């Protein structure tokens, strides 16, 4: 799976994508990350990418020209690449959506994540967007954090990324809510708090029963 991130703040994204699981996934050849600097497509001597809104109002909006040119530069090499726009006005990102994006059909998919900044973007930019995604009902300063969350939640589901085969399956979020049973590691007793006896028993059936009985289902 490949992600091309169009951003003005590559330096904010690199540390996370070059750490831990995201790095391992790239090392194993399961993930490719490419950055495109939106500034390179900026206009005039200042390489400007934004301007004031028609009709007045506060703030600056991303202009069409730099964004279209940046997206087209990627699509020239891969016309099949799909464009994701993080925006609070998008469809809510859920575990179900992450699963769809990580499904075997889209495993070799190439996604372009276009990170807006400033107060917003020119509405005409939506004409080149395939998926508008919201991370939740709050407003962030840009698309960089959403890009990291979208990538992380998809990549951890790709077969071979997580250590244990079942790690991604026995996860907290399922299609119908949040489900998880309590888990413990060594020591068996810590500051008076004991690990439930059954988990130390080695009795697989009883452990499975205990886990089932203690599975928590949270509101979503
Ligand atoms: N950009 C700013 N806020 C956002 C949000 N909540 N989700 C996605 N993109 C955003």
PDB file of C-alpha atoms and ligand atoms in Angstrom:
ATOM      1  CA  UNK A   1       0.000   0.000   0.000  1.00  0.00           C
ATOM      2  CA  UNK A   2       1.256   3.424  -0.872  1.00  0.00           C
ATOM      3  CA  UNK A   3       0.415   6.833   0.597  1.00  0.00           C
ATOM      4  CA  UNK A   4       1.528  10.053  -1.015  1.00  0.00           C
ATOM      5  CA  UNK A   5       1.085  12.895   1.441  1.00  0.00           C
ATOM      6  CA  UNK A   6       0.723  16.363  -0.005  1.00  0.00           C
ATOM      7  CA  UNK A   7       1.636  18.743   2.805  1.00  0.00           C
ATOM      8  CA  UNK A   8       3.392  21.935   3.805  1.00  0.00           C
ATOM      9  CA  UNK A   9       4.661  20.255   6.980  1.00  0.00           C
ATOM     10  CA  UNK A  10       6.532  17.104   6.042  1.00  0.00           C
ATOM     11  CA  UNK A  11       8.739  17.594   9.111  1.00  0.00           C
ATOM     12  CA  UNK A  12       5.710  17.157  11.378  1.00  0.00           C
ATOM     13  CA  UNK A  13       4.829  13.810   9.804  1.00  0.00           C
ATOM     14  CA  UNK A  14       8.209  12.143   9.364  1.00  0.00           C
ATOM     15  CA  UNK A  15       9.041  11.352  13.021  1.00  0.00           C
ATOM     16  CA  UNK A  16       5.892   9.293  13.494  1.00  0.00           C
ATOM     17  CA  UNK A  17       6.029   7.544  10.141  1.00  0.00           C
ATOM     18  CA  UNK A  18       9.681   6.677  10.688  1.00  0.00           C
ATOM     19  CA  UNK A  19       9.038   5.045  14.071  1.00  0.00           C
ATOM     20  CA  UNK A  20       7.750   1.775  15.416  1.00  0.00           C
ATOM     21  CA  UNK A  21       5.137  -0.119  13.385  1.00  0.00           C
ATOM     22  CA  UNK A  22       4.943   2.415  10.577  1.00  0.00           C
ATOM     23  CA  UNK A  23       8.663   2.042  10.066  1.00  0.00           C
ATOM     24  CA  UNK A  24       8.500  -1.761  10.293  1.00  0.00           C
ATOM     25  CA  UNK A  25       5.733  -1.880   7.702  1.00  0.00           C
ATOM     26  CA  UNK A  26       7.916   0.108   5.311  1.00  0.00           C
ATOM     27  CA  UNK A  27      10.946  -2.018   6.122  1.00  0.00           C
ATOM     28  CA  UNK A  28       8.945  -5.152   5.272  1.00  0.00           C
ATOM     29  CA  UNK A  29       7.844  -3.627   1.963  1.00  0.00           C
ATOM     30  CA  UNK A  30       4.172  -3.550   2.987  1.00  0.00           C
ATOM     31  CA  UNK A  31       3.965   0.227   3.036  1.00  0.00           C
ATOM     32  CA  UNK A  32       5.430   2.997   0.951  1.00  0.00           C
ATOM     33  CA  UNK A  33       5.269   6.637   2.019  1.00  0.00           C
ATOM     34  CA  UNK A  34       5.994   9.511  -0.315  1.00  0.00           C
ATOM     35  CA  UNK A  35       5.889  13.225   0.459  1.00  0.00           C
ATOM     36  CA  UNK A  36       4.995  15.996  -1.928  1.00  0.00           C
ATOM     37  CA  UNK A  37       5.767  19.519  -0.766  1.00  0.00           C
ATOM     38  CA  UNK A  38       2.783  21.670  -1.631  1.00  0.00           C
ATOM     39  CA  UNK A  39       5.009  24.763  -1.426  1.00  0.00           C
ATOM     40  CA  UNK A  40       6.834  23.634  -4.571  1.00  0.00           C
ATOM     41  CA  UNK A  41       3.580  24.177  -6.437  1.00  0.00           C
ATOM     42  CA  UNK A  42       3.029  27.617  -4.902  1.00  0.00           C
ATOM     43  CA  UNK A  43       2.486  30.726  -6.979  1.00  0.00           C
ATOM     44  CA  UNK A  44       4.748  33.717  -7.527  1.00  0.00           C
ATOM     45  CA  UNK A  45       8.059  34.581  -5.924  1.00  0.00           C
ATOM     46  CA  UNK A  46       6.713  33.674  -2.464  1.00  0.00           C
ATOM     47  CA  UNK A  47       5.365  30.329  -3.637  1.00  0.00           C
ATOM     48  CA  UNK A  48       2.010  31.290  -2.199  1.00  0.00           C
ATOM     49  CA  UNK A  49      -0.562  28.520  -1.743  1.00  0.00           C
ATOM     50  CA  UNK A  50      -3.428  30.431  -0.132  1.00  0.00           C
ATOM     51  CA  UNK A  51      -5.469  33.600  -0.492  1.00  0.00           C
ATOM     52  CA  UNK A  52      -8.339  35.539   1.086  1.00  0.00           C
ATOM     53  CA  UNK A  53     -11.938  34.338   0.616  1.00  0.00           C
ATOM     54  CA  UNK A  54     -14.206  35.950  -1.970  1.00  0.00           C
ATOM     55  CA  UNK A  55     -17.079  37.687  -0.197  1.00  0.00           C
ATOM     56  CA  UNK A  56     -14.863  38.525   2.749  1.00  0.00           C
ATOM     57  CA  UNK A  57     -14.243  36.811   6.036  1.00  0.00           C
ATOM     58  CA  UNK A  58     -11.360  35.836   8.239  1.00  0.00           C
ATOM     59  CA  UNK A  59      -8.427  33.691   7.343  1.00  0.00           C
ATOM     60  CA  UNK A  60      -6.890  32.285   4.242  1.00  0.00           C
ATOM     61  CA  UNK A  61      -8.019  29.490   1.946  1.00  0.00           C
ATOM     62  CA  UNK A  62      -5.930  27.004   0.003  1.00  0.00           C
ATOM     63  CA  UNK A  63      -5.975  27.995  -3.659  1.00  0.00           C
ATOM     64  CA  UNK A  64      -6.911  25.617  -6.432  1.00  0.00           C
ATOM     65  CA  UNK A  65      -3.833  25.944  -8.656  1.00  0.00           C
ATOM     66  CA  UNK A  66      -1.147  24.618  -6.268  1.00  0.00           C
ATOM     67  CA  UNK A  67      -3.420  21.804  -5.081  1.00  0.00           C
ATOM     68  CA  UNK A  68      -4.540  20.699  -8.567  1.00  0.00           C
ATOM     69  CA  UNK A  69      -0.957  20.851  -9.850  1.00  0.00           C
ATOM     70  CA  UNK A  70       0.378  18.846  -6.895  1.00  0.00           C
ATOM     71  CA  UNK A  71      -2.306  16.155  -7.230  1.00  0.00           C
ATOM     72  CA  UNK A  72      -1.860  15.987 -10.999  1.00  0.00           C
ATOM     73  CA  UNK A  73       1.910  15.574 -10.611  1.00  0.00           C
ATOM     74  CA  UNK A  74       1.214  12.388  -8.619  1.00  0.00           C
ATOM     75  CA  UNK A  75      -1.591  11.181 -10.890  1.00  0.00           C
ATOM     76  CA  UNK A  76       0.620  11.591 -13.969  1.00  0.00           C
ATOM     77  CA  UNK A  77       2.716   8.736 -12.605  1.00  0.00           C
ATOM     78  CA  UNK A  78      -0.233   6.760 -11.215  1.00  0.00           C
ATOM     79  CA  UNK A  79      -3.631   7.675 -12.658  1.00  0.00           C
ATOM     80  CA  UNK A  80      -5.304   5.079 -10.402  1.00  0.00           C
ATOM     81  CA  UNK A  81      -4.289   6.844  -7.176  1.00  0.00           C
ATOM     82  CA  UNK A  82      -7.272   7.944  -5.066  1.00  0.00           C
ATOM     83  CA  UNK A  83      -7.411  11.279  -3.237  1.00  0.00           C
ATOM     84  CA  UNK A  84      -8.310  11.518   0.462  1.00  0.00           C
ATOM     85  CA  UNK A  85      -9.081  14.926   1.956  1.00  0.00           C
ATOM     86  CA  UNK A  86      -9.144  15.182   5.770  1.00  0.00           C
ATOM     87  CA  UNK A  87     -11.840  17.696   6.649  1.00  0.00           C
ATOM     88  CA  UNK A  88     -14.208  18.152   9.600  1.00  0.00           C
ATOM     89  CA  UNK A  89     -16.977  18.217   6.971  1.00  0.00           C
ATOM     90  CA  UNK A  90     -16.160  14.665   5.840  1.00  0.00           C
ATOM     91  CA  UNK A  91     -17.560  11.244   6.681  1.00  0.00           C
ATOM     92  CA  UNK A  92     -16.622  10.040  10.142  1.00  0.00           C
ATOM     93  CA  UNK A  93     -13.569   7.759  10.173  1.00  0.00           C
ATOM     94  CA  UNK A  94     -14.350   4.482  11.925  1.00  0.00           C
ATOM     95  CA  UNK A  95     -12.735   1.103  12.424  1.00  0.00           C
ATOM     96  CA  UNK A  96     -15.128  -0.252   9.803  1.00  0.00           C
ATOM     97  CA  UNK A  97     -13.761   2.238   7.266  1.00  0.00           C
ATOM     98  CA  UNK A  98     -10.178   1.415   8.243  1.00  0.00           C
ATOM     99  CA  UNK A  99     -10.988  -2.250   7.540  1.00  0.00           C
ATOM    100  CA  UNK A 100     -12.415  -1.402   4.136  1.00  0.00           C
ATOM    101  CA  UNK A 101      -9.298   0.554   3.221  1.00  0.00           C
ATOM    102  CA  UNK A 102      -7.073  -2.295   4.473  1.00  0.00           C
ATOM    103  CA  UNK A 103      -9.056  -4.998   2.665  1.00  0.00           C
ATOM    104  CA  UNK A 104      -7.164  -7.232   0.236  1.00  0.00           C
ATOM    105  CA  UNK A 105      -8.703  -5.505  -2.794  1.00  0.00           C
ATOM    106  CA  UNK A 106      -7.204  -2.175  -1.805  1.00  0.00           C
ATOM    107  CA  UNK A 107      -3.953  -3.659  -0.451  1.00  0.00           C
ATOM    108  CA  UNK A 108      -2.023  -2.474  -3.488  1.00  0.00           C
ATOM    109  CA  UNK A 109      -3.945   0.778  -3.602  1.00  0.00           C
ATOM    110  CA  UNK A 110      -2.199   4.104  -3.796  1.00  0.00           C
ATOM    111  CA  UNK A 111      -3.815   6.895  -1.761  1.00  0.00           C
ATOM    112  CA  UNK A 112      -2.953  10.560  -1.987  1.00  0.00           C
ATOM    113  CA  UNK A 113      -3.691  12.376   1.268  1.00  0.00           C
ATOM    114  CA  UNK A 114      -4.112  16.057   0.700  1.00  0.00           C
ATOM    115  CA  UNK A 115      -3.481  17.964   3.926  1.00  0.00           C
ATOM    116  CA  UNK A 116      -5.254  21.327   3.998  1.00  0.00           C
ATOM    117  CA  UNK A 117      -4.006  24.051   6.264  1.00  0.00           C
ATOM    118  CA  UNK A 118      -5.040  27.555   7.140  1.00  0.00           C
ATOM    119  CA  UNK A 119      -8.749  28.265   7.549  1.00  0.00           C
ATOM    120  CA  UNK A 120      -9.895  25.968   4.788  1.00  0.00           C
ATOM    121  CA  UNK A 121      -9.813  25.330   1.077  1.00  0.00           C
ATOM    122  CA  UNK A 122     -11.450  26.538  -2.118  1.00  0.00           C
ATOM    123  CA  UNK A 123     -14.592  24.429  -2.616  1.00  0.00           C
ATOM    124  CA  UNK A 124     -13.552  23.563  -6.189  1.00  0.00           C
ATOM    125  CA  UNK A 125     -10.792  21.371  -4.742  1.00  0.00           C
ATOM    126  CA  UNK A 126     -13.513  18.834  -3.873  1.00  0.00           C
ATOM    127  CA  UNK A 127     -13.875  18.048  -7.593  1.00  0.00           C
ATOM    128  CA  UNK A 128     -10.617  16.061  -7.466  1.00  0.00           C
ATOM    129  CA  UNK A 129     -11.291  14.344  -4.105  1.00  0.00           C
ATOM    130  CA  UNK A 130     -12.472  10.733  -3.813  1.00  0.00           C
ATOM    131  CA  UNK A 131     -12.906  10.517  -0.019  1.00  0.00           C
ATOM    132  CA  UNK A 132     -13.652  13.324   2.446  1.00  0.00           C
ATOM    133  CA  UNK A 133     -12.800  12.070   5.917  1.00  0.00           C
ATOM    134  CA  UNK A 134     -13.490  13.585   9.335  1.00  0.00           C
ATOM    135  CA  UNK A 135     -11.697  12.372  12.432  1.00  0.00           C
ATOM    136  CA  UNK A 136     -14.420  13.682  14.719  1.00  0.00           C
ATOM    137  CA  UNK A 137     -16.491  16.679  15.654  1.00  0.00           C
ATOM    138  CA  UNK A 138     -13.675  19.041  16.507  1.00  0.00           C
ATOM    139  CA  UNK A 139     -11.494  21.276  14.384  1.00  0.00           C
ATOM    140  CA  UNK A 140      -7.752  20.753  14.015  1.00  0.00           C
ATOM    141  CA  UNK A 141      -5.283  23.195  12.492  1.00  0.00           C
ATOM    142  CA  UNK A 142      -4.595  21.028   9.483  1.00  0.00           C
ATOM    143  CA  UNK A 143      -4.766  17.635   7.843  1.00  0.00           C
ATOM    144  CA  UNK A 144      -1.461  16.305   9.163  1.00  0.00           C
ATOM    145  CA  UNK A 145      -2.735  14.666  12.375  1.00  0.00           C
ATOM    146  CA  UNK A 146      -5.727  13.160  10.549  1.00  0.00           C
ATOM    147  CA  UNK A 147      -3.334  11.832   7.871  1.00  0.00           C
ATOM    148  CA  UNK A 148      -1.260  10.059  10.537  1.00  0.00           C
ATOM    149  CA  UNK A 149      -4.351   8.584  12.193  1.00  0.00           C
ATOM    150  CA  UNK A 150      -5.821   7.396   8.907  1.00  0.00           C
ATOM    151  CA  UNK A 151      -2.543   5.783   7.833  1.00  0.00           C
ATOM    152  CA  UNK A 152      -1.864   4.195  11.237  1.00  0.00           C
ATOM    153  CA  UNK A 153      -5.337   2.706  11.572  1.00  0.00           C
ATOM    154  CA  UNK A 154      -5.172   1.178   8.084  1.00  0.00           C
ATOM    155  CA  UNK A 155      -1.577  -0.039   8.167  1.00  0.00           C
ATOM    156  CA  UNK A 156      -1.891  -1.924  11.483  1.00  0.00           C
ATOM    157  CA  UNK A 157      -4.593  -4.038   9.824  1.00  0.00           C
ATOM    158  CA  UNK A 158      -2.418  -5.095   6.864  1.00  0.00           C
ATOM    159  CA  UNK A 159      -1.426  -8.744   7.197  1.00  0.00           C
ATOM    160  CA  UNK A 160       2.162  -9.040   8.438  1.00  0.00           C
ATOM    161  CA  UNK A 161       2.406  -5.620  10.108  1.00  0.00           C
ATOM    162  CA  UNK A 162       1.606  -6.532  13.721  1.00  0.00           C
ATOM    163  CA  UNK A 163       3.703  -9.154  15.481  1.00  0.00           C
ATOM    164  CA  UNK A 164       1.063 -11.636  16.615  1.00  0.00           C
ATOM    165  CA  UNK A 165      -1.169 -12.909  13.832  1.00  0.00           C
ATOM    166  CA  UNK A 166      -4.248 -12.264  15.943  1.00  0.00           C
ATOM    167  CA  UNK A 167      -3.264  -8.915  17.435  1.00  0.00           C
ATOM    168  CA  UNK A 168      -5.318  -6.949  14.942  1.00  0.00           C
ATOM    169  CA  UNK A 169      -8.232  -9.370  15.185  1.00  0.00           C
ATOM    170  CA  UNK A 170      -8.497  -9.362  18.982  1.00  0.00           C
ATOM    171  CA  UNK A 171      -8.702  -5.635  18.930  1.00  0.00           C
ATOM    172  CA  UNK A 172     -10.878  -3.226  20.816  1.00  0.00           C
ATOM    173  CA  UNK A 173     -12.991  -1.955  17.967  1.00  0.00           C
ATOM    174  CA  UNK A 174     -15.133  -4.306  15.994  1.00  0.00           C
ATOM    175  CA  UNK A 175     -17.742  -3.577  13.394  1.00  0.00           C
ATOM    176  CA  UNK A 176     -20.489  -3.410  16.006  1.00  0.00           C
ATOM    177  CA  UNK A 177     -18.809  -1.442  18.746  1.00  0.00           C
ATOM    178  CA  UNK A 178     -15.871  -1.592  21.098  1.00  0.00           C
ATOM    179  CA  UNK A 179     -15.138  -5.003  22.527  1.00  0.00           C
ATOM    180  CA  UNK A 180     -12.212  -6.008  24.669  1.00  0.00           C
ATOM    181  CA  UNK A 181     -11.397  -8.228  27.596  1.00  0.00           C
ATOM    182  CA  UNK A 182      -8.959  -7.233  30.351  1.00  0.00           C
ATOM    183  CA  UNK A 183      -5.378  -8.323  29.754  1.00  0.00           C
ATOM    184  CA  UNK A 184      -2.404  -8.692  32.102  1.00  0.00           C
ATOM    185  CA  UNK A 185       1.306  -9.345  31.877  1.00  0.00           C
ATOM    186  CA  UNK A 186       4.033 -10.068  34.464  1.00  0.00           C
ATOM    187  CA  UNK A 187       4.229  -9.724  37.433  1.00  0.00           C
ATOM    188  CA  UNK A 188       1.308 -11.873  38.659  1.00  0.00           C
ATOM    189  CA  UNK A 189       0.924  -9.501  41.596  1.00  0.00           C
ATOM    190  CA  UNK A 190       1.717  -5.804  41.591  1.00  0.00           C
ATOM    191  CA  UNK A 191       1.171  -3.570  44.630  1.00  0.00           C
ATOM    192  CA  UNK A 192      -1.437  -5.958  45.945  1.00  0.00           C
ATOM    193  CA  UNK A 193      -3.290  -6.198  42.625  1.00  0.00           C
ATOM    194  CA  UNK A 194      -3.483  -9.803  41.482  1.00  0.00           C
ATOM    195  CA  UNK A 195      -3.914 -11.205  38.006  1.00  0.00           C
ATOM    196  CA  UNK A 196      -7.097 -13.375  37.928  1.00  0.00           C
ATOM    197  CA  UNK A 197      -6.127 -16.923  38.892  1.00  0.00           C
ATOM    198  CA  UNK A 198      -7.655 -18.545  35.834  1.00  0.00           C
ATOM    199  CA  UNK A 199      -5.263 -16.685  33.511  1.00  0.00           C
ATOM    200  CA  UNK A 200      -2.312 -18.293  35.311  1.00  0.00           C
ATOM    201  CA  UNK A 201      -3.863 -21.767  35.083  1.00  0.00           C
ATOM    202  CA  UNK A 202      -2.809 -22.635  31.546  1.00  0.00           C
ATOM    203  CA  UNK A 203      -6.312 -24.068  31.043  1.00  0.00           C
ATOM    204  CA  UNK A 204      -7.165 -22.776  27.566  1.00  0.00           C
ATOM    205  CA  UNK A 205     -10.878 -23.553  27.637  1.00  0.00           C
ATOM    206  CA  UNK A 206     -11.374 -21.893  31.006  1.00  0.00           C
ATOM    207  CA  UNK A 207      -9.330 -18.887  29.899  1.00  0.00           C
ATOM    208  CA  UNK A 208     -11.487 -18.539  26.781  1.00  0.00           C
ATOM    209  CA  UNK A 209     -14.631 -18.779  28.931  1.00  0.00           C
ATOM    210  CA  UNK A 210     -13.291 -16.153  31.355  1.00  0.00           C
ATOM    211  CA  UNK A 211     -12.424 -13.807  28.510  1.00  0.00           C
ATOM    212  CA  UNK A 212     -15.862 -14.203  26.988  1.00  0.00           C
ATOM    213  CA  UNK A 213     -17.542 -13.524  30.319  1.00  0.00           C
ATOM    214  CA  UNK A 214     -15.369 -10.452  30.912  1.00  0.00           C
ATOM    215  CA  UNK A 215     -15.618  -8.906  27.496  1.00  0.00           C
ATOM    216  CA  UNK A 216     -16.580  -5.271  27.741  1.00  0.00           C
ATOM    217  CA  UNK A 217     -18.802  -3.698  25.162  1.00  0.00           C
ATOM    218  CA  UNK A 218     -18.671   0.063  25.129  1.00  0.00           C
ATOM    219  CA  UNK A 219     -20.961   2.604  23.557  1.00  0.00           C
ATOM    220  CA  UNK A 220     -19.650   3.828  20.262  1.00  0.00           C
TER     221      UNK A 220
HETATM  222  N1  LIG B   1      -9.107  19.077   9.649  1.00  0.00           N
HETATM  223  C1  LIG B   1      -9.412  19.881  10.678  1.00  0.00           C
HETATM  224  N2  LIG B   1     -10.177  19.266  11.571  1.00  0.00           N
HETATM  225  C2  LIG B   1     -10.380  17.995  11.104  1.00  0.00           C
HETATM  226  C3  LIG B   1     -11.091  16.877  11.581  1.00  0.00           C
HETATM  227  N3  LIG B   1     -11.775  16.888  12.715  1.00  0.00           N
HETATM  228  N4  LIG B   1     -11.074  15.764  10.830  1.00  0.00           N
HETATM  229  C4  LIG B   1     -10.413  15.741   9.661  1.00  0.00           C
HETATM  230  N5  LIG B   1      -9.734  16.758   9.163  1.00  0.00           N
HETATM  231  C5  LIG B   1      -9.712  17.897   9.877  1.00  0.00           C
END
